PDB file of C-alpha atoms in Angstrom:
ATOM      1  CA  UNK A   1       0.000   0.000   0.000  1.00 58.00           C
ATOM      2  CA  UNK A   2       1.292   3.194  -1.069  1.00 82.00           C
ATOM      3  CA  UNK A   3       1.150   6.764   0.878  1.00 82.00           C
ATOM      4  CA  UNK A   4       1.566  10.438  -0.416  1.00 91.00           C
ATOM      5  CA  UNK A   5       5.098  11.461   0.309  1.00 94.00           C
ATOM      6  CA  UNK A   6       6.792  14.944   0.940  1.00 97.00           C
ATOM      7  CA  UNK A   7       9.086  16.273  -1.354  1.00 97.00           C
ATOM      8  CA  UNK A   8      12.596  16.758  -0.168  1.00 97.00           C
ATOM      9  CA  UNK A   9      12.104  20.490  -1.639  1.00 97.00           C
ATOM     10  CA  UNK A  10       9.239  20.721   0.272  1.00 98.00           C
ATOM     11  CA  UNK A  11       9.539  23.347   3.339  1.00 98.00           C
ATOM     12  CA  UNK A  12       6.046  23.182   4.471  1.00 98.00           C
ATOM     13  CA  UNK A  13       2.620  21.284   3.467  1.00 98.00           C
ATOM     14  CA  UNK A  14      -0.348  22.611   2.410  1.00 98.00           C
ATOM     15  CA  UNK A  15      -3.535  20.475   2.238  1.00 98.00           C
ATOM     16  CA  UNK A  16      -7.530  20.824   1.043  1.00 97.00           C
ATOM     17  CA  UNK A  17      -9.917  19.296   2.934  1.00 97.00           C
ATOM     18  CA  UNK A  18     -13.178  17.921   1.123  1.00 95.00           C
ATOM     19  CA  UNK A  19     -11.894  14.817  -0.614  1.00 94.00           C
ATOM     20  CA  UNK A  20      -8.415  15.427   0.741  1.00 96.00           C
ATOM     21  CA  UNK A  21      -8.382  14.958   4.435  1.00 97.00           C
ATOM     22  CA  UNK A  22     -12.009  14.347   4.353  1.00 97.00           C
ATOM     23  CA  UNK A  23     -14.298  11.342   2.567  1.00 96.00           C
ATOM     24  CA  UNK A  24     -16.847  14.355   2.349  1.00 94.00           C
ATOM     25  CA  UNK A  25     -17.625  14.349  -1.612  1.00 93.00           C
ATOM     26  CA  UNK A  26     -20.421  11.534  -1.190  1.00 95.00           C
ATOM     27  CA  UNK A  27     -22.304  13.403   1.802  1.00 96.00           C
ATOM     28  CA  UNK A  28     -21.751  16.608  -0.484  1.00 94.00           C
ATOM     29  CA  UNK A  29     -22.978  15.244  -3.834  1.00 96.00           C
ATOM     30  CA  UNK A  30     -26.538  13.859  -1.423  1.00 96.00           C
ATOM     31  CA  UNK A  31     -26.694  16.924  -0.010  1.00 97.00           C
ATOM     32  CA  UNK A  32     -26.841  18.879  -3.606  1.00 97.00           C
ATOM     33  CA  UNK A  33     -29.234  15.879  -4.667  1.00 97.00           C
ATOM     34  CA  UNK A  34     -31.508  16.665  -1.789  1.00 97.00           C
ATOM     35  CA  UNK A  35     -31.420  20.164  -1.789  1.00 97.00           C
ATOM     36  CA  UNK A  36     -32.163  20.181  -5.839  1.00 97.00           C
ATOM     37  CA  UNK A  37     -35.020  17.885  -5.617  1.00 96.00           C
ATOM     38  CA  UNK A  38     -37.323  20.245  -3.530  1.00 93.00           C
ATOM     39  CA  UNK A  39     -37.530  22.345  -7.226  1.00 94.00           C
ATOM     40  CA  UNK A  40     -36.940  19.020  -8.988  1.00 95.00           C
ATOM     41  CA  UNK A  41     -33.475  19.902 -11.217  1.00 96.00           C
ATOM     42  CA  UNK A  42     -31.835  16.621 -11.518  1.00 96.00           C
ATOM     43  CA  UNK A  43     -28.181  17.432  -9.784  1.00 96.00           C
ATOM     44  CA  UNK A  44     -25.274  15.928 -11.835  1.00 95.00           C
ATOM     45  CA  UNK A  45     -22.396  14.447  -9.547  1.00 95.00           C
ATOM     46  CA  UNK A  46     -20.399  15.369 -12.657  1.00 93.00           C
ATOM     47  CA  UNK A  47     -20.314  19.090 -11.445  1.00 92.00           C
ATOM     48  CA  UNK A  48     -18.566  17.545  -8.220  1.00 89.00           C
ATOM     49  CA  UNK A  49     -15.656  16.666 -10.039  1.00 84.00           C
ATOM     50  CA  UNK A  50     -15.422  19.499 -12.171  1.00 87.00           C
ATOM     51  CA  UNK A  51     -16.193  22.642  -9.522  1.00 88.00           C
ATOM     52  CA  UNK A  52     -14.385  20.527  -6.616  1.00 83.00           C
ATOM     53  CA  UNK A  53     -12.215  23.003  -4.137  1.00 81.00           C
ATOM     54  CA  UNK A  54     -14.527  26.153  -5.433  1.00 84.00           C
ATOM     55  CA  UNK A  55     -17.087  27.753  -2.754  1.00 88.00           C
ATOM     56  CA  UNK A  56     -20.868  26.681  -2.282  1.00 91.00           C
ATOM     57  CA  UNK A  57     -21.641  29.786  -3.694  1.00 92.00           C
ATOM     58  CA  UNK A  58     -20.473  29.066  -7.281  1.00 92.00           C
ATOM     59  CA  UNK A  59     -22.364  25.585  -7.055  1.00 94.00           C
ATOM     60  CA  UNK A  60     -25.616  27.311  -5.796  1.00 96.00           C
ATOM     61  CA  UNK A  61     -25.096  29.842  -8.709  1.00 96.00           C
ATOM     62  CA  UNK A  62     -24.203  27.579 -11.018  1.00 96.00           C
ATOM     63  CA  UNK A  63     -27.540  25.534  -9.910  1.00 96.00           C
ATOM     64  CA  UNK A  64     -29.621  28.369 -10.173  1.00 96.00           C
ATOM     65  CA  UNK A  65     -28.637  29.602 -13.609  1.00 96.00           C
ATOM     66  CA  UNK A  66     -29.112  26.122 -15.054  1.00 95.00           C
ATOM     67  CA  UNK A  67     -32.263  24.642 -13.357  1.00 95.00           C
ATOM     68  CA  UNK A  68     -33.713  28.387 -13.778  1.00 94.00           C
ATOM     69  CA  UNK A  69     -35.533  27.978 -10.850  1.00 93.00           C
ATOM     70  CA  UNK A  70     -36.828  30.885  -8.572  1.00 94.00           C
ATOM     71  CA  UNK A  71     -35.567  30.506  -5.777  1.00 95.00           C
ATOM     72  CA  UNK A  72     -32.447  32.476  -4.978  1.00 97.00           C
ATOM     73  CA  UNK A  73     -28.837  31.510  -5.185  1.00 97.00           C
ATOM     74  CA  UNK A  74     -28.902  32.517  -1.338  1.00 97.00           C
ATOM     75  CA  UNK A  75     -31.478  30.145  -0.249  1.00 97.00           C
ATOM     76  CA  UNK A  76     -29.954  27.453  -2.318  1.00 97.00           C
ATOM     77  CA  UNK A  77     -27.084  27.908  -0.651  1.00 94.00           C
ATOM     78  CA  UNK A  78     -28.070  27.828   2.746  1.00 95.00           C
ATOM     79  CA  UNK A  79     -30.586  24.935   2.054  1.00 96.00           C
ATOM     80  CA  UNK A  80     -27.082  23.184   1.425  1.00 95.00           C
ATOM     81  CA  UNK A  81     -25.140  24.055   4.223  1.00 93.00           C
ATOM     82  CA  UNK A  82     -27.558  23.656   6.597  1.00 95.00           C
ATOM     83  CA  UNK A  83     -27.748  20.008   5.087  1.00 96.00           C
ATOM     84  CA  UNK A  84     -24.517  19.150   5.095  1.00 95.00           C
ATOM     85  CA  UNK A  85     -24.102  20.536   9.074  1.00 93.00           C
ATOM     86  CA  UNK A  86     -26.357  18.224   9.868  1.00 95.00           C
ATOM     87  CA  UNK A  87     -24.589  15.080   8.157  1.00 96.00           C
ATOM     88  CA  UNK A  88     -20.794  16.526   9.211  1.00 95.00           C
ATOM     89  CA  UNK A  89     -20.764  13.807  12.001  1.00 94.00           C
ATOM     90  CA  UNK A  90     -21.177  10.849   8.861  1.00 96.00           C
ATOM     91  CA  UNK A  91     -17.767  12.168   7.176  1.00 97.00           C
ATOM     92  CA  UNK A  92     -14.889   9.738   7.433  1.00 96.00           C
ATOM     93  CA  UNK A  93     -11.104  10.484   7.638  1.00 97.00           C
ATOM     94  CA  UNK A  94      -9.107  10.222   4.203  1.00 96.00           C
ATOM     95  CA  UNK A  95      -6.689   7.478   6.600  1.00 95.00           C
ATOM     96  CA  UNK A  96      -3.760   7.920   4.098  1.00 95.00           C
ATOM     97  CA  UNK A  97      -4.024  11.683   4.275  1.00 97.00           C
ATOM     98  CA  UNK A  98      -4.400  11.810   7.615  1.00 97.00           C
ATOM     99  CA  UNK A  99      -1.802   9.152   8.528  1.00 96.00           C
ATOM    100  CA  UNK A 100       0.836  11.672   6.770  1.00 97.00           C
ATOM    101  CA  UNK A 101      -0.471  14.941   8.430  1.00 97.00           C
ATOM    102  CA  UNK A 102      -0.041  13.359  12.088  1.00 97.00           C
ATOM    103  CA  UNK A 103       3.625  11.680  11.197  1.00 96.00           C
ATOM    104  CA  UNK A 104       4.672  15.432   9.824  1.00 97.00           C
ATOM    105  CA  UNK A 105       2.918  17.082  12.721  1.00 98.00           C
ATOM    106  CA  UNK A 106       5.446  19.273  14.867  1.00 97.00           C
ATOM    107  CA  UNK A 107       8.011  18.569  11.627  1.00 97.00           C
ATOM    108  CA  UNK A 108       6.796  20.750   8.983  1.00 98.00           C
ATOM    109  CA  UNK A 109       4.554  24.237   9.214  1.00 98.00           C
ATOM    110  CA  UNK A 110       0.848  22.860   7.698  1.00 98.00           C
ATOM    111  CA  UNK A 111      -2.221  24.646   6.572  1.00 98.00           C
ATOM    112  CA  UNK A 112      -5.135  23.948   5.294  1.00 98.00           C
ATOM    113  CA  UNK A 113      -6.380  25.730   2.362  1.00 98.00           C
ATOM    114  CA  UNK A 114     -10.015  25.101   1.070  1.00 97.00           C
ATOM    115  CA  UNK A 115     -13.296  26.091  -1.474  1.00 94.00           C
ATOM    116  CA  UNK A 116     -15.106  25.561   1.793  1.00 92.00           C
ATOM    117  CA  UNK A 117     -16.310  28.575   4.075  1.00 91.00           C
ATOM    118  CA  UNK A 118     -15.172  28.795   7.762  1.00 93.00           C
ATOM    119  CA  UNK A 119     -18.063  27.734   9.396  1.00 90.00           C
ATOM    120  CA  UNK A 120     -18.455  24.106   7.791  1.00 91.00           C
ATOM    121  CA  UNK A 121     -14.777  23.570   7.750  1.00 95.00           C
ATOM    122  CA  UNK A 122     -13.763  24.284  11.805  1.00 96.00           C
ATOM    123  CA  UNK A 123     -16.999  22.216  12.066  1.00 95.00           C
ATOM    124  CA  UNK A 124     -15.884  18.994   9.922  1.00 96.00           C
ATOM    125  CA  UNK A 125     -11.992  19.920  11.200  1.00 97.00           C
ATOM    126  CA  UNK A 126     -13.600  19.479  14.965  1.00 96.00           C
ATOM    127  CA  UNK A 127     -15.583  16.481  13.847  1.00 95.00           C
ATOM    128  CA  UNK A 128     -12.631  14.664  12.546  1.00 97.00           C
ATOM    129  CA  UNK A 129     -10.696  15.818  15.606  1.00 97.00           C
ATOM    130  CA  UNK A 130      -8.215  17.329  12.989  1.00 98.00           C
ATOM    131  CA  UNK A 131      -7.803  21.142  13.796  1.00 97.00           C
ATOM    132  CA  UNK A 132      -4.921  20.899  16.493  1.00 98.00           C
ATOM    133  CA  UNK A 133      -2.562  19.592  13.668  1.00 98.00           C
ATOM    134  CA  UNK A 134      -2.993  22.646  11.455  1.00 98.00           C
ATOM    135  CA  UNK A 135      -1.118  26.828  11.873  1.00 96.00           C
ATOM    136  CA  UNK A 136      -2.872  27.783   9.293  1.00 98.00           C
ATOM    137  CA  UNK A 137      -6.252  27.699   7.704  1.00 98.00           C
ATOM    138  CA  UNK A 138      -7.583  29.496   4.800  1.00 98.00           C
ATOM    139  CA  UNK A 139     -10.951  29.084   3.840  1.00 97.00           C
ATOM    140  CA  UNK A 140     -13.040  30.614   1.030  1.00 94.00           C
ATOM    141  CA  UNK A 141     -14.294  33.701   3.513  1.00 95.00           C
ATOM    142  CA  UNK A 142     -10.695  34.498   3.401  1.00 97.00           C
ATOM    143  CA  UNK A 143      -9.899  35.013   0.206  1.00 97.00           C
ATOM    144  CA  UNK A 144     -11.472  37.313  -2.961  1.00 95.00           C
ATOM    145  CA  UNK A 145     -10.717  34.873  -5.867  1.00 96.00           C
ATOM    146  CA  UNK A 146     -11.282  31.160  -5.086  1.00 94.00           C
ATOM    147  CA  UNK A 147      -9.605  27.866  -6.879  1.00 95.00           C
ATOM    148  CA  UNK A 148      -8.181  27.497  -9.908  1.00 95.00           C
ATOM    149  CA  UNK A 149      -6.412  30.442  -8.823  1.00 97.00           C
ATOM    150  CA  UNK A 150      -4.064  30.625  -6.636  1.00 98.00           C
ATOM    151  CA  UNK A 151      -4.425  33.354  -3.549  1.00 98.00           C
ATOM    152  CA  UNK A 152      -6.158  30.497  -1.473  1.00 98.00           C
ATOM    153  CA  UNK A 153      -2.458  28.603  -1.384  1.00 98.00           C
ATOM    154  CA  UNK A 154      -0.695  32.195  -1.252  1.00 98.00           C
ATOM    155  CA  UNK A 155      -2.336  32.928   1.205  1.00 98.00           C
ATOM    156  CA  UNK A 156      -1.383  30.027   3.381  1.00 98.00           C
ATOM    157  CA  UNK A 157       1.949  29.987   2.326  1.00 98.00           C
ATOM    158  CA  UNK A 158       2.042  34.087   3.615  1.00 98.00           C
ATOM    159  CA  UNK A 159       0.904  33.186   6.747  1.00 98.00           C
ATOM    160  CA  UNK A 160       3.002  30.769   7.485  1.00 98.00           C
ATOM    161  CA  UNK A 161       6.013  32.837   6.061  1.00 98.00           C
ATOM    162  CA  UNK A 162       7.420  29.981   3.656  1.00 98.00           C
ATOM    163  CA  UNK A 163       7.638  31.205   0.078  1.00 98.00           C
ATOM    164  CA  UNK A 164       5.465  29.524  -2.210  1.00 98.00           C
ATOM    165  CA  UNK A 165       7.756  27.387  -4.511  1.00 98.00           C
ATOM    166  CA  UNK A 166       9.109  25.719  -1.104  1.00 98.00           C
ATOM    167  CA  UNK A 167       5.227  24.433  -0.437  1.00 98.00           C
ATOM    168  CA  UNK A 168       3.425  21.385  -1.523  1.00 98.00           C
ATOM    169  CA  UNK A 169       0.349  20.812  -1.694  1.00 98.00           C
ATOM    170  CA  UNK A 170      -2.316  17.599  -1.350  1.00 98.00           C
ATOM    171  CA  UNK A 171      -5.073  18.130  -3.174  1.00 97.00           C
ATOM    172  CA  UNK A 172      -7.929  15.779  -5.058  1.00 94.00           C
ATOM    173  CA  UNK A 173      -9.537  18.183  -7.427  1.00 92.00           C
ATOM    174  CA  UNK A 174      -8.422  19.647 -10.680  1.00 93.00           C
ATOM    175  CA  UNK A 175      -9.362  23.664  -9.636  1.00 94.00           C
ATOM    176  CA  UNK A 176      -7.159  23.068  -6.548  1.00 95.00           C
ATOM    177  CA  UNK A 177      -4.023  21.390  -8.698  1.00 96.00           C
ATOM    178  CA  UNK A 178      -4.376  24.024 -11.652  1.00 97.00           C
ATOM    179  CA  UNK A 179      -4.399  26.559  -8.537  1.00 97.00           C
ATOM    180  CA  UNK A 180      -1.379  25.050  -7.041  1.00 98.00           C
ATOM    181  CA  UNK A 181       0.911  24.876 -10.184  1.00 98.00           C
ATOM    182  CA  UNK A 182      -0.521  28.688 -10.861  1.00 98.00           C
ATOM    183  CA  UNK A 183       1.067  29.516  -7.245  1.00 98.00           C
ATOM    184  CA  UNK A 184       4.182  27.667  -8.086  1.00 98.00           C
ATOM    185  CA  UNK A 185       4.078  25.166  -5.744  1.00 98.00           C
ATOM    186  CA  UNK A 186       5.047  21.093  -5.618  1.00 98.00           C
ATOM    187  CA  UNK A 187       1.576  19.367  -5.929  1.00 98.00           C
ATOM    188  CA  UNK A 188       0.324  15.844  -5.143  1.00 97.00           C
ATOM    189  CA  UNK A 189      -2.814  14.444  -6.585  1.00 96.00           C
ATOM    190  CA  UNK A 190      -3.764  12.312  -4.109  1.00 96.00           C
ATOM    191  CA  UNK A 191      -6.290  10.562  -5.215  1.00 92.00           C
ATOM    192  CA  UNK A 192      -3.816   7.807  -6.208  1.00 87.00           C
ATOM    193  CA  UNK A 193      -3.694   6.985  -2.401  1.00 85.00           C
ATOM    194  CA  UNK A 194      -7.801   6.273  -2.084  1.00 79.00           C
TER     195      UNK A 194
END
């Protein structure tokens, strides 16, 4: 069985959460199915793979504009959240992931930097009893321009004053890898390691 390694360039580690550290796509992708169904669009899990690491915001918009139903981007988005809250305790650890954060713990700075907004994550980060391991944590309230670009991992490398080529990131989706490489940092797909 293989594990994500670090990079012996690598000065600190920067790592997304949803489908990185946490199994959380499936209780995502029935949440959307749920919440979509009370104005019956059909939700495609495709949009999963292809939005992954980019705020609820752009999947409630994204929702709206295609289903063209009337309720408001707003409501859809809350609807979701409040949803996936409630199923936050059902989210498994990513053990691979995981396994690497705690054996770099104390060894490396770490952040995590994520398409999800600050509330859900410290909630799922709590849930998963994950939070002590981290300096740093960027979420999507924290930034202006979200995956595939880059100031979500620039940001995290700023605060925890490593330049940017001397990170690497884990990440699972392509926004997050394409925002990685944009911020000139060492990236890992690690969905290999499922």
């Amino acid at each position: 069985m293989s594990y994500p390694t670090i990079d012996p360039k690598a000065e600190a580690l920067i790592f997304d959460l949803d489908g990185t550290l946490a199994d959380s796509i499936p209780v995502h992708n029935a949440c959307w199915h749920e919440v979509c169904k009370a104005f019956n669009y059909k939700y495609n899990e495709q949009l999963m793979f292809q939005m992954t690491g980019m705020p609820t915001r752009k999947f409630a918009e994204y929702i709206k504009n295609d289903s063209k139903c009337s309720i408001s981007v707003d409501d859809i988005m809350k609807n979701k959240q409040a949803l996936f809250i409630s199923k936050i305790g059902t989210i498994k650890p990513i053990e691979k992931v995981v396994a690497l954060v705690k054996q770099c713990h104390g060894k490396y700075p770490m952040a995590i930097g994520t398409g999800g907004g600050r509330k859900s994550v410290g909630q799922m980060l709590d849930a998963l009893d994950l939070r002590k391991y981290f300096d740093v944590i960027v979420t999507a309230d924290d930034v202006e321009n979200h995956k595939p670009e880059p100031d979500t991992f620039l940001k995290c490398a700023e605060l925890m004053n490593v330049h940017p080529s001397q990170c690497q990131v884990f990440e699972d989706g392509e926004p997050g890898i394409k925002a990685a490489r944009k911020a000139g940092m060492m990236v890992t797909d690690v969905k290999a390691f499922y």
